[in-house]
Each structure stands twice: as structure tokens, then as C-alpha cells.
XYZ file of C-alpha atoms in Angstrom:
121
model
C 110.674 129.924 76.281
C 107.385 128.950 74.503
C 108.847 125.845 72.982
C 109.730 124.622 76.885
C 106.829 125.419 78.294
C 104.402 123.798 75.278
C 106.522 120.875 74.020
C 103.446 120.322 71.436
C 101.552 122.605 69.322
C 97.651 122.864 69.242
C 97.389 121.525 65.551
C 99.178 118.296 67.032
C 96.923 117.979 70.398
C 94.417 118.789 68.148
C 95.077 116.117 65.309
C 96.701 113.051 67.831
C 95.512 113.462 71.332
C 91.816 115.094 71.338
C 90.709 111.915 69.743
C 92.088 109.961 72.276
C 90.700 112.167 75.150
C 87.227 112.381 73.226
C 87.201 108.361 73.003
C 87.770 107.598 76.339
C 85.114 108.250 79.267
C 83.585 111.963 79.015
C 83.139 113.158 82.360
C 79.845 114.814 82.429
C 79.903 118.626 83.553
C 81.357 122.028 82.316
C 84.456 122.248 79.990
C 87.527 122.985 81.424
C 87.983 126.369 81.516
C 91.992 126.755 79.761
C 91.016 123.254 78.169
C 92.697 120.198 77.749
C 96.094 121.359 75.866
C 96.888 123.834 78.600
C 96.355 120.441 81.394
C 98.471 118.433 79.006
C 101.243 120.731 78.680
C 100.871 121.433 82.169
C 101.134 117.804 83.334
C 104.700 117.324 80.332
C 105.995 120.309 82.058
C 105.956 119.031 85.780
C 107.060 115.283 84.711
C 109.988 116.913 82.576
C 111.318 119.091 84.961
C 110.063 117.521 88.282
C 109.417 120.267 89.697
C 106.528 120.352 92.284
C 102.945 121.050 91.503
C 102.848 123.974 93.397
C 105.404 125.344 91.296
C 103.790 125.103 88.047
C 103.670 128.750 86.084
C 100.944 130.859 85.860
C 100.150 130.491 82.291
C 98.769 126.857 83.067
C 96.238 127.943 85.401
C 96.618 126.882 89.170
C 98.405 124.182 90.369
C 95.516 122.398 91.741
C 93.168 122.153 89.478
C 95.685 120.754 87.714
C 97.160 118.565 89.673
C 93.550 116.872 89.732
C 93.039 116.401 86.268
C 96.423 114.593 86.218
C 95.046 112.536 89.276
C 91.847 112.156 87.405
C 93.699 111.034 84.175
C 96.195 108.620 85.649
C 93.374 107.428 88.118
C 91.332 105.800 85.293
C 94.638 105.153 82.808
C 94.043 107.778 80.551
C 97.213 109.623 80.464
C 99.400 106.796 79.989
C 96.907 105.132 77.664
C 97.861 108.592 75.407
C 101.761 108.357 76.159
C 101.139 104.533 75.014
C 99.284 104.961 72.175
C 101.579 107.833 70.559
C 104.365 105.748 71.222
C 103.133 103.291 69.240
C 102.289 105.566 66.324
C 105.826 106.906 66.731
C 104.639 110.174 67.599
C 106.720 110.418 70.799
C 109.499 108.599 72.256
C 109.403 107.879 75.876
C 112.917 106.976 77.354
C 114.397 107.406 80.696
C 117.437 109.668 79.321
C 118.440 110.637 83.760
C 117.890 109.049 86.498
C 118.773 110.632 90.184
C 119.546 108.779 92.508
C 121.276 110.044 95.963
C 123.591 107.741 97.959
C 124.217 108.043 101.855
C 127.636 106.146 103.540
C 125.973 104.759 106.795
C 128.489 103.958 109.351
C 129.565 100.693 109.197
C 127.617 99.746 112.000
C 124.762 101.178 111.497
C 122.999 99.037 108.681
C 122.360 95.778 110.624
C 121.890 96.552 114.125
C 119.597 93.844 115.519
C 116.211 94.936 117.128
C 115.477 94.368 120.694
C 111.623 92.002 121.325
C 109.827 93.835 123.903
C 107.922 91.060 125.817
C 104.276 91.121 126.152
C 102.422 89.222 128.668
């Protein structure tokens, strides 16, 4: 259960992705309180599964606050600047491996009705 809910280990964030946090902008302010591998765990865990951010678990601290730091990270290219860069050192491999996609049948009729002008004086 561990290994799905912290893909990485701490001597990895510690060793490939610190430095990258640490080099980019430092916000000025308090630490994070469960620090920055519990946020980055957090934010692998909700784009592997997809599930919602309110549906994060506990161990990662509340949804929210997480949720922001991903907003924060992807705001000013962070995050993917760190998915990029350990790509490129061959430390992870980003695919697509599933993609979901729903269909819907709409009646034959119903796809290119044509839309009625309402006049205005």
C-alpha cells in the first residue's frame, strides 16, 4: 500500500527533485508543514489515479492545501519543469499508457439541426 501511495522514496526526492524545487523561485514565508515530498506524492497520486482532490487520503494532509501548491506549481511551470527535467535524465518515463474516452450515439438527427436567427430591430 506504501509503494502506491509514495511512488518515490525520500532519498530520491531528496537527491533529484529538492534541487530542482530549491533552484527555482523560493516563495518567501513558513515551510510547509508535511513538506514538499508529502505535496509531490500527493499531486503523483491524484494524476495517477484521477481521482478528485477532495478525495485525496489523509496521510497527505488536506486536500486543499494541496490542491494549491499543485496550482501554485503548475501556475509558474514548476511541476512540469521537474516531470521534464527527470525525463530527460531518464529518471522517469512519462507515457500516456490509457486514455478514457466515453462515446454517446446521438440520434441521427440530432447532430446538425440548424439554429433559428432571432431578429433584432
Amino acid at each position: 500500500m506504501k509503494d502506491r501511495l509514495f511512488p518515490l522514496s525520500e532519498k530520491f526526492f531528496k537527491d533529484h527533485v529538492m534541487p530542482l524545487i530549491h533552484s527555482h523561485h523560493k516563495r518567501p514565508g513558513r515551510p510547509p508543514k508535511h513538506g514538499y515530498y508529502l505535496f509531490f506524492c500527493a499531486i503523483l497520486y491524484v494524476l495517477r489515479t484521477g481521482i478528485s482532490w477532495r478525495d485525496i487520503p489523509v496521510c497527505f494532509g488536506h486536500w486543499h492545501t494541496v490542491y494549491m501548491q499543485f496550482k501554485r506549481w503548475s501556475e509558474n511551470g514548476l511541476f512540469w519543469s521537474i516531470l521534464y527535467q527527470l525525463q530527460q535524465k531518464k529518471q522517469v518515463q512519462l507515457e500516456i499508457v490509457w486514455v478514457d474516452s466515453t462515446n454517446i450515439n446521438v440520434h441521427r438527427h440530432g447532430g446538425g439541426a440548424i439554429k433559428k436567427k432571432v431578429n433584432s430591430p
